Short mmCIF file of C-alpha atoms and ligand atoms in Angstrom, two decimals:
data_model
loop_
_atom_site.label_atom_id
_atom_site.label_comp_id
_atom_site.label_asym_id
_atom_site.label_seq_id
_atom_site.Cartn_x
_atom_site.Cartn_y
_atom_site.Cartn_z
CA MET A 271 44.59 -4.17 -94.86
CA HIS A 272 43.70 -4.91 -91.24
CA ILE A 273 44.78 -2.69 -88.36
CA TYR A 274 46.26 -4.25 -85.22
CA LEU A 275 47.40 -2.43 -82.11
CA ASP A 276 51.02 -3.02 -81.07
CA THR A 277 50.81 -2.77 -77.29
CA ALA A 278 50.13 -4.63 -74.06
CA ASN A 279 48.48 -1.59 -72.51
CA ILE A 280 44.87 -2.39 -71.66
CA ASP A 281 43.67 1.24 -71.64
CA GLU A 282 45.07 1.83 -75.13
CA ILE A 283 43.47 -1.38 -76.40
CA ARG A 284 40.11 -0.52 -74.82
CA GLU A 285 40.17 2.95 -76.40
CA ALA A 286 41.23 1.84 -79.90
CA ALA A 287 38.77 -1.07 -79.80
CA SER A 288 35.96 1.42 -79.15
CA TRP A 289 36.77 3.10 -82.49
CA GLY A 290 35.77 -0.12 -84.25
CA ILE A 291 38.97 -0.39 -86.28
CA LEU A 292 40.90 -3.11 -84.45
CA SER A 293 41.21 -6.57 -85.98
CA GLY A 294 43.90 -7.81 -83.58
CA VAL A 295 46.69 -7.03 -81.14
CA THR A 296 50.41 -7.80 -81.10
CA THR A 297 52.57 -7.87 -77.99
CA ASN A 298 56.26 -8.56 -77.44
CA PRO A 299 58.55 -8.84 -74.39
CA THR A 300 59.44 -5.13 -74.55
CA LEU A 301 55.79 -4.07 -74.64
CA MET A 302 54.95 -6.50 -71.81
CA ALA A 303 57.82 -5.14 -69.69
CA LYS A 304 56.37 -1.61 -70.03
CA GLU A 305 53.25 -2.78 -68.16
CA LYS A 306 54.94 -3.02 -64.77
CA GLY A 307 53.94 -6.10 -62.81
CA ALA A 308 51.45 -7.33 -65.42
CA ASP A 309 51.18 -11.09 -65.70
CA HIS A 310 51.60 -12.40 -69.25
CA LYS A 311 48.73 -14.89 -69.22
CA SER A 312 46.15 -12.60 -67.58
CA THR A 313 47.15 -9.67 -69.83
CA ILE A 314 46.62 -11.75 -72.98
CA GLN A 315 43.32 -13.08 -71.61
CA GLU A 316 42.13 -9.57 -70.77
CA ILE A 317 43.06 -8.37 -74.27
CA ALA A 318 40.96 -11.24 -75.63
CA THR A 319 37.90 -9.83 -73.84
CA LEU A 320 38.41 -6.48 -75.63
CA VAL A 321 39.36 -7.54 -79.17
CA ASP A 322 37.82 -10.41 -81.10
CA GLY A 323 40.76 -11.29 -83.33
CA PRO A 324 44.30 -12.67 -83.36
CA ILE A 325 46.40 -11.74 -80.33
CA SER A 326 50.13 -12.39 -80.63
CA ALA A 327 52.00 -13.53 -77.51
CA GLU A 328 55.76 -13.84 -77.87
CA THR A 329 57.93 -16.71 -76.67
CA ILE A 330 61.26 -16.02 -74.98
CA SER A 331 63.04 -19.36 -75.50
CA LEU A 332 65.99 -19.51 -77.87
CA ASP A 333 65.55 -23.17 -78.81
CA GLY A 334 62.75 -24.69 -80.86
CA GLU A 335 61.79 -27.15 -78.12
CA GLY A 336 61.38 -24.33 -75.61
CA MET A 337 59.35 -22.23 -78.06
CA LEU A 338 57.15 -25.25 -78.74
CA ARG A 339 56.60 -25.77 -75.01
CA GLU A 340 55.73 -22.10 -74.50
CA GLY A 341 53.50 -22.10 -77.58
CA LEU A 342 51.53 -25.15 -76.45
CA ASP A 343 50.98 -23.38 -73.14
CA PHE A 344 49.96 -20.03 -74.73
CA ALA A 345 47.49 -21.81 -76.99
CA GLU A 346 45.60 -22.98 -73.88
CA TRP A 347 45.07 -19.37 -72.75
CA HIS A 348 42.59 -18.42 -75.48
CA PRO A 349 41.66 -19.70 -78.97
CA ASN A 350 42.68 -16.34 -80.50
CA VAL A 351 46.27 -16.56 -79.26
CA ILE A 352 48.94 -16.54 -81.97
CA VAL A 353 52.35 -17.78 -80.87
CA LYS A 354 55.15 -15.39 -81.79
CA VAL A 355 58.59 -16.83 -82.48
CA PRO A 356 61.71 -15.20 -83.95
CA SER A 357 62.98 -15.59 -87.52
CA THR A 358 65.64 -18.17 -86.68
CA THR A 359 66.11 -21.82 -87.64
CA GLU A 360 64.95 -22.71 -84.10
CA GLY A 361 61.88 -20.55 -84.71
CA LEU A 362 61.16 -22.50 -87.91
CA LYS A 363 61.28 -25.78 -85.94
CA ALA A 364 58.70 -24.41 -83.50
CA VAL A 365 56.45 -23.12 -86.31
CA TYR A 366 56.58 -26.51 -88.03
CA GLN A 367 55.69 -28.40 -84.85
CA LEU A 368 53.03 -25.92 -83.70
CA ALA A 369 51.37 -26.09 -87.14
CA LYS A 370 51.01 -29.86 -86.65
CA HIS A 371 49.01 -29.03 -83.51
CA ASN A 372 46.94 -26.52 -85.54
CA ILE A 373 48.43 -23.69 -83.51
CA ARG A 374 48.90 -20.45 -85.45
CA THR A 375 52.23 -18.64 -85.36
CA ASN A 376 53.54 -15.15 -86.05
CA VAL A 377 57.20 -15.18 -87.14
CA THR A 378 58.69 -11.95 -85.89
CA LEU A 379 61.96 -10.02 -86.30
CA CYS A 380 61.89 -10.65 -90.05
CA PHE A 381 64.46 -8.60 -91.97
CA ASN A 382 64.68 -10.31 -95.36
CA ALA A 383 62.44 -12.06 -97.87
CA SER A 384 64.17 -15.44 -97.45
CA GLN A 385 63.21 -15.49 -93.79
CA ALA A 386 59.64 -14.75 -94.91
CA LEU A 387 59.62 -17.49 -97.53
CA PHE A 388 61.05 -20.08 -95.13
CA ALA A 389 58.63 -19.09 -92.35
CA ALA A 390 55.74 -19.58 -94.77
CA ARG A 391 57.04 -22.96 -95.88
CA ALA A 392 57.35 -24.06 -92.24
CA GLY A 393 53.66 -23.17 -91.80
CA ALA A 394 53.59 -19.65 -90.35
CA PHE A 395 50.21 -17.94 -90.15
CA ILE A 396 51.76 -14.43 -90.05
CA ILE A 397 55.16 -13.02 -91.00
CA SER A 398 56.26 -9.78 -89.32
CA PRO A 399 58.82 -7.72 -91.24
CA PHE A 400 60.10 -4.76 -89.17
CA VAL A 401 59.75 -1.69 -91.38
CA GLY A 402 60.92 0.99 -88.93
CA ARG A 403 64.00 -0.90 -87.79
CA VAL A 404 65.05 -1.43 -91.43
CA ASP A 405 64.52 2.30 -92.08
CA ASP A 406 66.78 2.98 -89.07
CA THR A 407 69.68 1.32 -90.91
CA GLY A 408 69.27 3.71 -93.85
CA ILE A 409 67.57 1.13 -96.08
CA ASP A 410 63.95 1.52 -97.23
CA GLY A 411 61.88 -0.80 -95.01
CA MET A 412 58.88 -0.67 -97.31
CA THR A 413 60.85 -2.44 -100.05
CA LEU A 414 60.90 -5.47 -97.75
CA ILE A 415 57.10 -5.45 -97.46
CA ARG A 416 56.79 -5.10 -101.24
CA GLU A 417 59.20 -8.00 -101.89
CA ILE A 418 57.54 -10.36 -99.42
CA ALA A 419 54.05 -9.49 -100.65
CA GLN A 420 55.14 -10.15 -104.23
CA VAL A 421 56.85 -13.46 -103.42
CA TYR A 422 53.79 -14.65 -101.50
CA ARG A 423 51.38 -13.50 -104.22
CA GLN A 424 53.43 -15.01 -107.04
CA HIS A 425 53.68 -18.38 -105.28
CA GLU A 426 50.16 -18.39 -103.87
CA ILE A 427 51.37 -18.44 -100.26
CA LYS A 428 48.61 -17.82 -97.74
CA THR A 429 50.82 -16.58 -94.85
CA MET A 430 49.75 -13.03 -93.96
CA VAL A 431 52.21 -10.15 -94.23
CA LEU A 432 52.11 -8.01 -91.11
CA SER A 433 53.90 -4.68 -91.33
CA ALA A 434 55.57 -4.21 -87.92
CA SER A 435 57.76 -1.54 -86.34
CA ILE A 436 55.45 1.17 -87.66
CA ARG A 437 56.71 4.59 -86.62
CA HIS A 438 54.41 7.14 -88.29
CA PRO A 439 51.11 7.43 -90.21
CA ARG A 440 52.80 7.29 -93.63
CA HIS A 441 54.10 3.82 -92.77
CA ILE A 442 50.48 2.62 -92.48
CA ILE A 443 49.43 3.89 -95.90
CA ASP A 444 52.64 2.76 -97.59
CA SER A 445 52.18 -0.71 -96.04
CA ALA A 446 48.67 -0.90 -97.48
CA LEU A 447 49.96 0.17 -100.90
CA ALA A 448 52.88 -2.28 -100.70
CA GLY A 449 50.51 -5.21 -100.21
CA ALA A 450 50.65 -5.87 -96.45
CA ASP A 451 47.64 -7.75 -95.07
CA ILE A 452 48.00 -6.17 -91.62
CA ALA A 453 49.76 -3.18 -90.07
CA THR A 454 50.38 -3.32 -86.33
CA CYS A 455 50.60 0.19 -84.97
CA PRO A 456 51.50 1.90 -81.70
CA PHE A 457 48.54 3.74 -80.17
CA LYS A 458 50.29 7.08 -80.73
CA VAL A 459 50.49 6.45 -84.48
CA LEU A 460 46.79 5.51 -84.65
CA ASN A 461 45.95 8.83 -83.00
CA GLN A 462 48.31 10.76 -85.28
CA SER A 463 46.66 9.11 -88.29
CA MET A 464 43.27 10.57 -87.41
CA LYS A 465 44.62 14.07 -86.79
CA HIS A 466 44.42 16.73 -89.48
CA PRO A 467 44.59 20.48 -88.86
CA LEU A 468 41.94 21.10 -91.53
CA THR A 469 39.56 18.72 -89.73
CA ASP A 470 40.02 20.73 -86.51
CA ILE A 471 39.70 24.07 -88.30
CA GLY A 472 36.62 22.77 -90.11
CA ILE A 473 34.94 21.70 -86.85
CA GLU A 474 35.74 25.08 -85.28
CA LYS A 475 34.25 26.93 -88.24
CA PHE A 476 31.11 24.78 -88.37
CA LEU A 477 30.53 25.38 -84.64
CA ALA A 478 31.17 29.14 -84.93
CA ASP A 479 28.76 29.38 -87.90
CA TRP A 480 26.16 27.33 -86.03
CA LYS A 481 26.36 29.67 -83.02
CA SER A 482 26.15 32.82 -85.23
CA ARG A 483 22.84 31.51 -86.66
CA GLN A 484 20.88 32.62 -83.52
O1 G3P B 766 55.91 -5.74 -82.25
C1 G3P B 766 57.06 -5.63 -82.99
C2 G3P B 766 57.38 -4.26 -83.54
O2 G3P B 766 56.22 -3.63 -84.00
C3 G3P B 766 58.24 -3.42 -82.65
O3 G3P B 766 58.44 -2.12 -83.17
O4 G3P B 766 59.15 0.20 -82.75
O5 G3P B 766 60.13 -1.64 -81.35
O6 G3P B 766 60.76 -1.37 -83.75
P1 G3P B 766 59.69 -1.19 -82.73
#
């Protein structure tokens, strides 16, 4: 399973990229809005200088024509740009048209397996089921990943399953076990994943023992 960073923050991307674990980046309008005053195009282009992999840029139109227009524009920004559209019938229209232009799409805000199947049939490159937001409703979000992964596997669908709305380190491991191809994670969760008290205690003890040697 590949690890993507779910942010538009350049410092976070630079730091996580230096760890050598990043295969891509996802952004959305909320994440863009957090970077006060940042221009969409130049942010995506700067991300592309830091990470050599798919970078999702999200459209804001509600109609397929508008999404298509935005997507055609985004695709000019950098070859690694993936056009993000919502899981709606208008989104499907945009995916279908963009695929004809060989432009890759990420179908976001996916909350059921039918949306995932239809997105794949329309030609989506990535489907993004939102694990954390499903969990928030009291339903197990990981079941959604498992279902989509099974449907895709069983029907030899190549669309990649991207586990989104990751809230904690366990979500990453469970996504990998459930068959996700990618997990897109907030920077905080990547840091939490590498933290273990026994690692810290172990380092402390090794250093203390090393010093006591003299
Ligand atoms: O990028 C989409 C998704 O990962 C957003 O997550 O935490 O806003 O539900 P969240």
